[in-house]
């Protein structure tokens, strides 16, 4: 039996390593988004700073590890066999849940995950134990630490409102003080702000953080606490003098130092607060195993009273965990995807919006505008004019190489989030770093007027989606963890192997999905993401490549839609709808970047702008035609209308062959046009249009005959007309490239 539980302990630590990888991939957004969004330095420098913060913060997380042992349930009422079931259910659920959120690039809370997983699995095991007890559910409170659980959960969700409000207020004050032309006020306000920010970060990370350190003596901790005020005053004066010298003598942008220091501090606070989410459970499992092996009792005879005692985690375990977190930070592609989501929601300019507007977001924006107008009617006009001057943004950030927001907002995000998280850590509350950092960033975005008339409904919709995802995290974590605990408790430890297989399959599928999703980024998409100006000739080549790729996709979609219609199969039609949505989404991104691209063109490069506008217009026409064909065909098959007649089916089969050949030839001409290929294309176009005309004439005659289905005839005519439009639209693509001499 001892060997079995030893294998389970090993499994817990294997899961912990995996959990560190998927967890950091999601939580990296918490401390990277401000530095990356403001482009304070290269990504490599930002990662180095964050890595140092993680390693140091990991050694400060020893004290908060107690949450996993006794924060949610009373271990002295559970047997060793019980707590092992609880811990296994928690870790298996956590790795599945976090990986799914990473795959869809949605930031979620590892803290909420672990708390509700512990609550779900412990509640399930406690419930099953009480069924055999005469007192029944009345003693359930002796197993679950409901008071502490409520405190932890309420503090987590309260942090959403607090972080948003504080971030909004501090950013508003900061913008009034600095304005968007902050360089003019760096000598005075900038020096004081930088001194206060770094002092606040130093105070909470060092003075408050040392309480949880695994290597600080009690005497050292006491000295820091007794002299905290004096240390803060000296720190503020020292930092202010240093920043003044750096700005005046060395001409260094001191806000960059604040942002990098804030990145370090938030990474440190993250590691100190969130490390328990990843290794707290396995370490508690290891301590339980050691206690059991030394007791000489059976697994179902030993009560885990030992877990109620405070135990400091070995520093080497914390450093190993910190190292794994750092490696994940550098090499995880999913971490980059999640970071992009939050930066996108907080950027200063409008453009591509990942989230669609909905009724709730529209209602909130309308309500906020109404409140704003009411407040403006109260405030004196002279004060409003002065405030507006401070918010006048003359800085153009529409260039592709521009930051998503400036250093003032980045410093506010990092300072406020770090202070709130470090303060919670000092109180041993597992505050959600995701909730705090995200809501501070959203609050500062709102007060900084990043959510303008053109973007507000989309940004609010994005925030709503993320928050709903957080609530879903709690519900899903509680449910799945409870189910896993129930299965293991009822059917034995052998079920752990089954659940491990399920987890492995789930993670593998999410990995392949994410990899395929990243592969779908086209060269044209990457063109828009580049941070330097693109030579005109390269831009024209890229648009040529984009057009050929989109025409090839449209051709494939046409073939799949005809296959589904003629064979009356919904699957190829539904698959075509999904691929069409991706094509339309690419077109929307292309549209949102058109203005950016045109703005950066010189006057003598007008030809490129004209090509881009023409291509976008033609893409819309092509997408509309293929969308109509697919949706009409799917409705026809889905609603089980009368099938096409044999003559109609043969006509569409023949047309599909001619259309496919025409599209392939058109793609070849766009790629490398010559007189021979062009002549062949003209001939194929004439043949395809003649084929469509002949099919229409035959159908017109057949319609006059009795027994014809009106729905089928209408569908047939619509397909022929839209195919004709696609042929003509494709020909117009070629004219654009030929007229402007654009070749790949």
XYZ file of C-alpha atoms in Angstrom:
744
model
C 0.000 0.000 0.000
C 2.893 2.338 0.772
C 4.198 1.947 -2.786
C 0.780 2.874 -4.192
C 0.622 6.096 -2.215
C 4.240 6.873 -3.066
C 3.289 6.658 -6.745
C 0.359 8.991 -6.069
C 2.689 11.520 -4.390
C 4.970 11.353 -7.428
C 1.895 11.871 -9.617
C 0.947 14.937 -7.562
C 4.344 16.498 -8.200
C 4.249 15.605 -11.901
C 0.871 17.280 -12.068
C 2.318 20.230 -10.135
C 5.027 20.702 -12.764
C 2.415 20.571 -15.529
C 0.215 22.896 -13.515
C 3.063 25.381 -13.163
C 3.451 25.393 -16.939
C -0.227 25.896 -17.794
C -0.779 28.211 -14.822
C 2.086 30.571 -15.600
C 1.039 30.563 -19.263
C -2.230 32.089 -18.117
C -0.960 34.301 -15.292
C 1.950 35.777 -17.239
C -0.511 38.390 -18.465
C -0.721 39.760 -14.913
C 2.781 41.168 -14.813
C 3.718 41.425 -18.498
C 0.808 43.302 -20.056
C 1.777 46.815 -18.879
C 5.432 46.521 -19.862
C 4.654 44.885 -23.201
C 1.715 47.177 -23.938
C 3.798 50.315 -23.304
C 6.845 48.827 -25.085
C 9.058 50.060 -22.280
C 11.858 47.797 -23.499
C 12.436 44.792 -25.724
C 10.507 41.635 -24.864
C 13.775 39.969 -23.877
C 14.608 42.666 -21.314
C 11.061 42.579 -19.911
C 11.246 38.804 -19.485
C 14.624 39.027 -17.731
C 13.250 41.555 -15.227
C 10.123 39.459 -14.638
C 12.200 36.286 -14.226
C 14.276 37.812 -11.423
C 11.060 38.908 -9.702
C 9.568 35.422 -9.947
C 12.611 33.697 -8.466
C 12.768 36.121 -5.550
C 8.998 36.075 -5.001
C 8.940 32.294 -4.888
C 11.027 32.325 -1.705
C 8.472 34.658 -0.047
C 5.513 32.307 -0.526
C 6.171 29.866 2.287
C 3.639 31.329 4.730
C 0.685 31.373 2.349
C 1.152 27.641 1.630
C -1.040 26.992 4.667
C -4.121 27.854 2.588
C -3.839 24.549 0.725
C -3.547 22.596 3.995
C -6.193 24.121 6.200
C -7.631 27.207 4.535
C -10.691 25.503 3.019
C -11.255 22.364 5.098
C -10.416 21.076 8.572
C -7.762 18.378 7.961
C -8.029 16.975 11.516
C -11.471 15.571 10.557
C -10.198 13.826 7.428
C -8.250 10.596 7.167
C -5.037 10.263 5.183
C -6.895 8.341 2.467
C -9.463 11.169 2.310
C -6.992 14.031 1.877
C -5.157 12.126 -0.857
C -8.426 11.835 -2.787
C -9.049 15.558 -2.282
C -5.555 16.525 -3.430
C -5.619 14.261 -6.493
C -9.023 15.565 -7.585
C -7.807 19.162 -7.198
C -4.627 18.765 -9.253
C -6.289 16.789 -12.038
C -9.041 19.369 -12.358
C -6.666 22.318 -12.231
C -4.452 21.226 -15.085
C -7.437 20.539 -17.374
C -9.215 23.780 -16.543
C -6.250 26.122 -16.886
C -5.090 24.556 -20.127
C -8.507 25.079 -21.708
C -8.494 28.764 -20.763
C -4.973 29.135 -22.171
C -6.015 27.510 -25.424
C -8.731 30.101 -25.964
C -6.398 32.935 -24.838
C -8.643 33.923 -21.932
C -7.078 35.106 -18.671
C -8.542 33.343 -15.655
C -7.700 33.107 -11.976
C -5.499 30.287 -10.736
C -6.443 31.355 -7.207
C -10.169 30.992 -7.821
C -9.479 27.670 -9.523
C -7.567 26.182 -6.597
C -9.946 27.548 -3.933
C -13.074 26.187 -5.589
C -11.372 22.918 -6.499
C -10.412 22.395 -2.864
C -13.918 23.382 -1.836
C -15.565 21.075 -4.383
C -13.481 17.970 -3.687
C -13.473 18.450 0.108
C -17.223 19.070 0.143
C -17.857 15.905 -1.881
C -15.675 13.712 0.347
C -17.194 15.263 3.491
C -20.702 14.715 2.137
C -19.984 11.039 1.416
C -18.518 10.589 4.902
C -21.572 12.156 6.577
C -23.917 9.769 4.774
C -22.617 7.011 7.040
C -22.958 9.154 10.147
C -26.078 9.242 12.306
C -25.929 13.032 12.527
C -26.023 13.378 8.744
C -25.426 16.749 7.117
C -25.683 18.583 10.422
C -21.976 17.944 11.060
C -20.833 19.026 7.597
C -19.534 22.282 9.070
C -17.013 20.320 11.118
C -15.335 19.209 7.885
C -15.445 22.374 5.781
C -14.001 25.679 6.973
C -16.982 27.647 5.674
C -16.061 30.866 7.502
C -12.565 31.002 6.062
C -13.778 29.893 2.639
C -16.340 32.706 2.580
C -13.661 35.190 3.661
C -11.290 34.054 0.928
C -13.957 33.958 -1.792
C -15.446 37.324 -0.788
C -11.994 38.937 -0.724
C -11.290 37.564 -4.179
C -14.482 38.919 -5.724
C -14.357 42.150 -3.715
C -10.956 42.732 -5.255
C -12.672 43.106 -8.652
C -14.545 46.242 -7.562
C -11.674 47.609 -5.474
C -9.055 47.127 -8.190
C -11.228 48.656 -10.907
C -12.175 51.664 -8.770
C -8.677 52.376 -7.452
C -7.124 51.931 -10.885
C -9.676 54.297 -12.413
C -9.233 57.000 -9.755
C -5.436 56.899 -9.625
C -5.150 56.911 -13.426
C -7.516 59.873 -13.680
C -5.488 61.865 -11.158
C -2.244 60.836 -12.847
C -3.467 61.921 -16.270
C -4.655 65.280 -14.927
C -1.213 65.796 -13.391
C 0.871 64.511 -16.299
C -1.361 65.035 -19.394
C -0.471 62.963 -22.468
C 2.558 65.215 -23.049
C 4.071 63.938 -19.817
C 7.670 64.694 -20.804
C 7.068 68.387 -20.011
C 6.289 67.642 -16.343
C 8.841 64.961 -15.572
C 11.229 67.330 -13.775
C 8.711 68.065 -11.011
C 5.649 65.826 -10.937
C 7.456 62.944 -12.614
C 10.205 62.791 -10.003
C 7.724 62.860 -7.105
C 5.443 60.278 -8.743
C 8.342 57.955 -9.494
C 9.620 58.294 -5.921
C 6.190 57.519 -4.456
C 5.603 54.592 -6.807
C 8.914 52.868 -6.133
C 8.629 53.565 -2.399
C 5.163 51.989 -2.291
C 6.399 48.979 -4.234
C 9.447 48.627 -2.003
C 7.377 48.928 1.179
C 4.874 46.237 0.371
C 7.289 43.839 -1.292
C 10.066 44.029 1.282
C 8.527 45.142 4.561
C 5.274 43.196 4.166
C 6.708 40.445 1.992
C 9.373 39.316 4.447
C 6.653 37.816 6.666
C 6.272 34.899 4.299
C 9.941 34.481 3.501
C 11.393 31.027 3.939
C 14.834 32.343 4.935
C 14.199 35.474 7.067
C 14.591 35.118 10.832
C 11.843 36.260 13.195
C 14.127 38.984 14.578
C 14.732 40.426 11.093
C 11.022 40.436 10.326
C 10.296 42.202 13.606
C 12.946 44.859 12.924
C 11.443 45.650 9.523
C 7.959 45.967 11.039
C 9.091 48.221 13.891
C 10.923 50.612 11.564
C 8.566 50.585 8.576
C 7.661 54.301 8.713
C 11.269 55.472 8.942
C 12.294 53.123 6.141
C 9.478 54.449 3.903
C 10.405 58.117 4.468
C 14.090 57.497 3.789
C 13.179 55.411 0.762
C 10.979 58.148 -0.727
C 13.633 60.844 -0.258
C 16.401 58.636 -1.620
C 14.434 57.509 -4.684
C 13.257 61.036 -5.457
C 16.849 62.336 -5.395
C 18.052 59.431 -7.535
C 15.290 59.984 -10.099
C 15.994 63.728 -10.228
C 19.670 63.049 -10.969
C 18.839 60.425 -13.587
C 16.410 62.768 -15.342
C 18.392 66.008 -15.176
C 21.966 64.798 -15.597
C 21.726 61.517 -17.488
C 18.502 62.412 -19.414
C 16.955 59.026 -18.622
C 13.197 58.514 -18.891
C 12.496 57.687 -15.250
C 9.036 56.300 -16.031
C 10.753 53.448 -17.848
C 12.546 52.605 -14.616
C 9.243 52.706 -12.719
C 7.569 50.387 -15.242
C 10.437 47.893 -15.227
C 10.619 48.007 -11.444
C 6.837 47.573 -11.334
C 7.114 44.571 -13.642
C 9.703 43.085 -11.314
C 7.538 43.862 -8.278
C 4.329 42.449 -9.762
C 6.139 39.305 -10.914
C 7.509 38.970 -7.403
C 4.075 39.535 -5.847
C 2.587 37.016 -8.284
C 5.102 34.329 -7.334
C 4.705 35.078 -3.637
C 0.909 34.976 -3.763
C 0.123 32.453 -6.498
C 2.780 29.797 -6.060
C 0.488 28.108 -3.541
C -1.973 27.556 -6.397
C 0.478 25.283 -8.153
C 2.562 23.497 -5.508
C 0.612 24.054 -2.267
C -1.441 20.896 -2.736
C 1.458 18.560 -3.691
C 3.546 19.848 -0.755
C 0.601 19.259 1.577
C 0.315 15.773 0.081
C 4.012 15.100 0.693
C 3.710 16.229 4.322
C 0.686 13.964 4.758
C 2.558 11.020 3.277
C 5.522 11.539 5.620
C 3.179 11.695 8.613
C 1.365 8.512 7.551
C 4.498 6.446 6.844
C 5.837 7.303 10.297
C 2.580 6.483 12.086
C 2.375 2.752 11.365
C -1.400 3.074 10.856
C -3.582 2.165 7.885
C -4.517 4.971 5.407
C -8.106 4.955 6.692
C -7.044 5.118 10.360
C -4.857 8.240 10.568
C -6.519 11.638 11.032
C -4.473 14.431 9.425
C -4.149 16.618 12.505
C -0.555 17.382 11.506
C -1.753 19.583 8.618
C -3.195 22.073 11.101
C 0.282 22.955 12.326
C 2.258 25.779 10.659
C 5.092 24.379 8.552
C 7.648 26.353 6.562
C 8.250 25.019 3.079
C 11.855 24.192 2.187
C 13.489 26.970 0.171
C 14.875 24.558 -2.436
C 11.349 23.407 -3.354
C 10.252 27.005 -3.804
C 13.297 27.767 -5.978
C 12.665 24.714 -8.172
C 9.079 25.857 -8.666
C 10.246 29.393 -9.438
C 12.699 28.086 -12.040
C 9.953 26.132 -13.798
C 7.805 29.269 -13.825
C 10.613 31.266 -15.411
C 11.232 28.666 -18.125
C 7.527 28.656 -18.928
C 7.537 32.428 -19.140
C 10.225 32.343 -21.815
C 9.043 29.455 -23.963
C 5.231 29.294 -23.693
C 3.411 30.446 -26.845
C 0.097 30.320 -25.006
C 1.398 32.895 -22.515
C 1.915 35.277 -25.427
C -1.633 34.680 -26.692
C -3.225 35.432 -23.309
C -1.092 38.574 -22.925
C -2.295 39.832 -26.308
C -5.920 39.560 -25.161
C -5.489 41.932 -22.202
C -3.242 44.385 -24.058
C -5.799 44.496 -26.872
C -8.608 45.421 -24.455
C -6.607 48.270 -22.939
C -4.916 49.838 -25.953
C -5.389 53.559 -26.516
C -6.413 53.411 -30.175
C -9.346 51.729 -31.888
C -8.883 49.045 -34.501
C -9.360 45.285 -34.576
C -11.661 44.262 -31.753
C -11.557 40.650 -30.682
C -14.952 40.703 -28.949
C -18.297 41.494 -30.544
C -20.680 44.043 -29.081
C -23.795 42.758 -27.318
C -26.944 44.180 -25.742
C -25.404 44.269 -22.248
C -22.291 46.172 -23.351
C -24.401 48.625 -25.343
C -26.690 49.182 -22.344
C -23.753 49.790 -19.997
C -22.137 52.252 -22.389
C -25.423 54.127 -22.851
C -25.889 54.272 -19.059
C -22.320 55.451 -18.501
C -22.726 58.186 -21.090
C -25.907 59.331 -19.356
C -24.132 59.503 -15.990
C -21.240 61.338 -17.609
C -23.520 63.960 -19.112
C -25.183 64.406 -15.707
C -21.842 64.984 -13.964
C -20.701 67.385 -16.667
C -23.810 69.500 -16.099
C -22.820 69.911 -12.439
C -19.113 70.693 -12.858
C -18.308 74.351 -13.721
C -17.507 74.883 -17.400
C -14.151 76.508 -16.636
C -13.068 73.401 -14.701
C -14.255 71.158 -17.529
C -12.232 73.119 -20.070
C -9.119 72.783 -17.908
C -9.660 69.052 -17.444
C -10.195 68.561 -21.163
C -6.879 70.264 -21.858
C -5.130 67.675 -19.690
C -6.809 64.839 -21.597
C -6.045 66.263 -25.027
C -4.003 63.594 -26.729
C -1.842 64.983 -29.505
C 0.314 61.874 -29.617
C -0.385 59.700 -32.642
C -0.405 56.031 -31.682
C -1.990 54.618 -34.802
C 1.322 53.441 -36.186
C 1.952 49.718 -36.022
C 5.167 50.222 -34.077
C 3.511 52.456 -31.470
C 2.756 51.231 -27.931
C -0.782 50.270 -26.958
C -0.652 52.900 -24.173
C 1.930 55.228 -22.642
C 4.289 54.876 -19.684
C 2.079 56.893 -17.329
C -0.740 54.348 -17.551
C 1.705 51.438 -17.462
C 3.252 52.737 -14.229
C -0.199 53.186 -12.648
C -1.257 49.654 -13.622
C 1.839 48.056 -12.162
C 2.069 50.135 -9.002
C -1.573 49.795 -7.949
C -1.789 46.089 -8.793
C 1.493 45.312 -7.005
C 0.482 47.164 -3.860
C -2.951 45.497 -3.659
C -1.595 41.996 -4.274
C 1.397 42.319 -1.941
C -0.846 43.697 0.812
C -3.179 40.692 0.455
C -0.174 38.370 0.566
C 0.963 39.923 3.834
C -2.490 39.073 5.275
C -2.153 35.520 3.896
C -5.197 36.015 1.657
C -4.874 34.208 -1.689
C -6.031 37.254 -3.637
C -6.469 36.701 -7.365
C -3.587 38.390 -9.160
C -5.514 37.973 -12.409
C -8.583 39.783 -11.119
C -6.568 42.597 -9.585
C -4.171 43.238 -12.469
C -6.893 42.884 -15.101
C -9.400 45.156 -13.358
C -6.761 47.784 -12.538
C -5.822 47.804 -16.227
C -9.465 48.095 -17.285
C -10.172 50.853 -14.748
C -7.157 52.861 -15.904
C -8.172 52.322 -19.542
C -11.632 53.717 -18.856
C -10.469 56.851 -17.040
C -7.730 57.356 -19.651
C -10.456 57.518 -22.313
C -9.066 54.545 -24.176
C -12.641 53.325 -24.528
C -13.869 55.903 -27.008
C -17.073 56.071 -29.041
C -15.582 53.739 -31.663
C -14.420 51.058 -29.239
C -16.336 51.288 -25.931
C -19.043 48.691 -26.637
C -16.437 46.171 -27.829
C -14.085 46.715 -24.877
C -16.955 46.497 -22.368
C -18.134 43.325 -24.095
C -14.609 41.908 -23.761
C -14.478 42.705 -20.044
C -17.906 41.099 -19.553
C -16.742 37.965 -21.369
C -13.633 37.727 -19.212
C -15.585 38.234 -15.969
C -18.169 35.636 -17.015
C -15.235 33.330 -17.669
C -14.068 33.944 -14.110
C -17.472 33.037 -12.715
C -17.484 29.996 -14.947
C -14.079 29.055 -13.561
C -15.490 28.883 -10.028
C -18.510 26.810 -11.030
C -16.598 24.440 -13.306
C -13.741 24.000 -10.811
C -16.137 23.151 -7.976
C -18.185 20.731 -10.101
C -15.421 18.822 -11.881
C -13.272 18.522 -8.771
C -16.282 17.221 -6.850
C -17.037 14.677 -9.592
C -13.423 13.452 -9.670
C -13.404 13.114 -5.869
C -16.705 11.201 -5.967
C -15.436 8.777 -8.617
C -12.169 8.068 -6.779
C -13.881 7.761 -3.377
C -16.572 5.384 -4.647
C -14.586 3.252 -7.090
C -11.093 3.278 -5.640
C -7.690 4.684 -6.469
C -7.602 2.776 -9.767
C -9.883 5.470 -11.200
C -6.988 7.929 -10.905
C -5.378 6.274 -13.940
C -8.577 6.699 -15.953
C -8.830 10.389 -15.054
C -5.135 10.904 -15.908
C -5.787 9.474 -19.382
C -8.787 11.778 -19.814
C -6.660 14.759 -18.746
C -3.895 13.749 -21.160
C -6.309 13.492 -24.089
C -7.873 16.852 -23.238
C -4.513 18.625 -23.026
C -3.262 17.011 -26.246
C -6.361 18.104 -28.135
C -6.132 21.650 -26.811
C -2.443 21.738 -27.779
C -3.152 20.669 -31.357
C -6.036 23.145 -31.560
C -3.857 26.038 -30.397
C -1.038 25.015 -32.738
C -3.412 24.878 -35.705
C -4.874 28.242 -34.714
C -1.428 29.861 -34.658
C -0.550 28.298 -38.013
C -3.557 29.958 -39.613
C -2.040 33.407 -39.208
C -1.347 34.476 -42.777
C 1.537 36.468 -44.119
C -0.788 39.418 -44.538
C -1.733 39.297 -40.868
C 1.921 39.239 -39.900
C 2.562 42.166 -42.200
C 0.162 44.326 -40.189
C 1.788 43.223 -36.916
C 5.326 44.207 -37.871
C 6.812 47.104 -35.962
C 8.738 48.800 -38.751
C 7.636 50.517 -41.936
C 7.214 48.103 -44.843
C 8.694 48.979 -48.234
C 5.999 49.547 -50.848
C 7.154 46.723 -53.085
C 7.006 44.255 -50.203
C 3.549 45.467 -49.219
C 2.296 44.884 -52.753
C 3.825 41.415 -52.798
C 2.151 40.569 -49.504
C -1.260 41.726 -50.774
C -0.709 39.559 -53.839
C -0.024 36.564 -51.594
C -3.068 37.373 -49.474
C -5.361 37.542 -52.504
C -4.182 34.214 -53.892
C -4.660 32.582 -50.499
C -8.197 33.971 -50.112
C -9.202 32.954 -53.643
C -7.952 29.428 -52.956
C -10.038 29.288 -49.768
C -13.122 30.604 -51.595
C -12.621 27.951 -54.259
C -12.433 25.191 -51.637
C -15.515 26.504 -49.874
C -17.471 26.458 -53.133
C -16.479 22.835 -53.753
C -17.411 21.780 -50.194
C -20.763 23.559 -50.367
C -21.617 21.821 -53.639
C -20.570 18.484 -52.158
C -22.811 18.995 -49.133
C -25.769 20.162 -51.221
C -25.589 17.447 -53.867
C -25.090 14.641 -51.318
C -27.470 16.260 -48.806
C -24.861 16.183 -46.030
C -24.784 18.865 -43.356
C -21.232 18.201 -42.131
C -19.295 19.683 -45.100
C -21.660 22.661 -45.148
C -21.218 23.330 -41.422
C -17.455 22.975 -41.817
C -17.613 25.476 -44.660
C -19.461 27.930 -42.428
C -16.667 27.707 -39.834
C -13.959 28.258 -42.441
C -15.951 31.115 -43.957
C -16.171 32.807 -40.547
C -12.388 32.648 -40.308
C -12.091 34.164 -43.783
C -14.478 36.976 -42.868
C -12.619 37.559 -39.600
C -9.356 37.967 -41.515
C -11.070 40.430 -43.802
C -12.311 42.423 -40.786
C -8.785 42.601 -39.379
C -7.565 43.688 -42.785
C -10.195 46.447 -42.833
C -9.342 47.715 -39.352
C -5.700 48.105 -40.351
C -6.394 49.846 -43.652
C -6.429 53.330 -42.148
C -3.223 52.637 -40.224
C -1.532 51.400 -43.361
C -2.735 54.321 -45.495
C -1.670 56.864 -42.853
C 1.912 55.717 -42.914
C 2.185 55.860 -46.720
C 3.947 58.780 -48.377
C 2.113 60.843 -50.951
C 4.052 59.248 -53.791
C 2.920 55.793 -52.599
C -0.764 56.353 -53.345
C -0.770 53.348 -55.676
C -0.399 51.013 -52.695
C -3.318 52.602 -50.869
C -5.525 52.265 -53.948
C -4.610 48.600 -54.313
C -5.448 47.912 -50.654
C -8.813 49.653 -50.878
C -9.710 47.904 -54.125
C -8.722 44.491 -52.787
C -10.754 45.000 -49.624
C -13.841 45.967 -51.648
C -13.512 42.891 -53.859
C -12.977 40.636 -50.833
C -16.322 41.811 -49.445
C -18.081 40.980 -52.708
C -16.460 37.541 -52.895
C -17.237 36.732 -49.258
C -20.870 37.794 -49.627
C -21.368 35.543 -52.651
C -19.836 32.436 -51.120
C -21.621 33.107 -47.814
C -24.973 33.252 -49.604
C -24.320 29.983 -51.431
C -23.243 28.124 -48.268
C -26.004 29.412 -45.975
C -28.760 28.826 -48.522
C -27.462 25.313 -49.219
C -27.227 24.512 -45.500
C -30.770 25.752 -44.850
C -32.021 23.645 -47.752
C -30.372 20.471 -46.457
C -31.045 21.160 -42.779
C -34.752 21.737 -43.376
C -34.958 18.583 -45.532
C -36.406 20.332 -48.566
C -36.857 18.474 -51.840
C -33.521 17.361 -53.299
C -32.212 18.763 -56.569
C -33.363 17.000 -59.697
C -30.848 14.873 -61.582
C -30.550 17.440 -64.374
C -29.828 20.176 -61.827
C -27.284 18.017 -60.022
C -25.431 17.232 -63.242
C -25.450 20.924 -64.118
C -23.909 21.914 -60.793
C -21.338 19.123 -61.001
C -20.243 20.341 -64.438
C -20.233 23.955 -63.260
C -18.131 23.075 -60.191
C -15.459 21.553 -62.424
C -15.344 24.590 -64.732
C -15.424 27.049 -61.832
C -12.604 25.247 -60.027
C -10.436 25.247 -63.153
C -11.142 28.941 -63.690
C -10.219 29.848 -60.089
C -6.997 27.834 -60.201
C -6.016 29.558 -63.441
C -6.881 32.969 -61.966
C -4.630 32.266 -58.963
C -1.810 31.294 -61.341
C -2.261 34.524 -63.346
C -2.190 36.673 -60.183
C 0.956 34.888 -59.050
C 2.813 35.268 -62.322
C 0.964 36.834 -65.215
C 1.992 36.255 -68.842
C 0.132 36.518 -72.150
C -0.326 32.770 -72.541
C -1.853 32.292 -69.083
C -3.983 35.393 -69.471
C -5.391 34.231 -72.811
C -6.227 30.861 -71.319
C -7.945 32.535 -68.373
C -10.064 34.742 -70.658
C -11.139 31.644 -72.570
C -11.992 29.774 -69.343
C -13.966 32.732 -68.027
C -16.038 32.855 -71.220
C -16.696 29.113 -71.032
C -17.709 29.290 -67.359
C -20.107 32.196 -67.918
C -21.553 30.456 -70.993
C -22.083 27.349 -68.892
C -23.957 29.391 -66.272
C -26.081 31.062 -68.953
C -26.982 27.712 -70.559
C -27.944 26.205 -67.195
C -30.154 29.195 -66.452
C -31.924 28.961 -69.826
C -32.591 25.256 -69.330
C -33.924 25.881 -65.818
C -36.211 28.674 -67.055
C -37.800 26.236 -69.471
C -38.136 23.571 -66.788
C -39.773 25.977 -64.348
C -42.730 26.302 -66.712
C -43.342 22.580 -66.427
C -45.534 21.143 -63.711
C -44.069 19.310 -60.724
C -41.124 21.667 -60.198
C -40.239 22.559 -56.596
C -40.256 26.326 -56.144
C -37.720 26.150 -53.303
C -35.333 23.984 -55.305
C -35.648 26.159 -58.387
C -35.038 29.317 -56.373
C -31.948 27.797 -54.730
C -30.647 26.659 -58.108
C -31.062 30.111 -59.665
C -29.411 31.784 -56.674
C -26.372 29.493 -56.852
C -25.952 30.194 -60.570
C -26.240 33.966 -60.094
C -23.808 34.067 -57.153
C -21.333 31.856 -59.021
C -21.516 34.311 -61.902
C -20.758 37.128 -59.442
C -17.762 35.217 -58.078
C -16.363 34.731 -61.580
C -16.707 38.432 -62.375
C -15.276 39.471 -58.974
C -12.258 37.225 -59.494
C -11.675 38.817 -62.881
C -11.715 42.253 -61.229
C -8.965 41.093 -58.831
C -6.799 40.366 -61.843
C -7.534 43.769 -63.377
C -6.396 45.488 -60.174
C -3.078 43.670 -60.135
C -2.548 44.025 -63.881
C -3.301 47.751 -63.809
C -0.835 48.348 -60.992
C 1.749 45.798 -62.200
C 1.696 43.871 -58.935
C 3.415 40.458 -59.027
C 4.513 38.060 -56.317
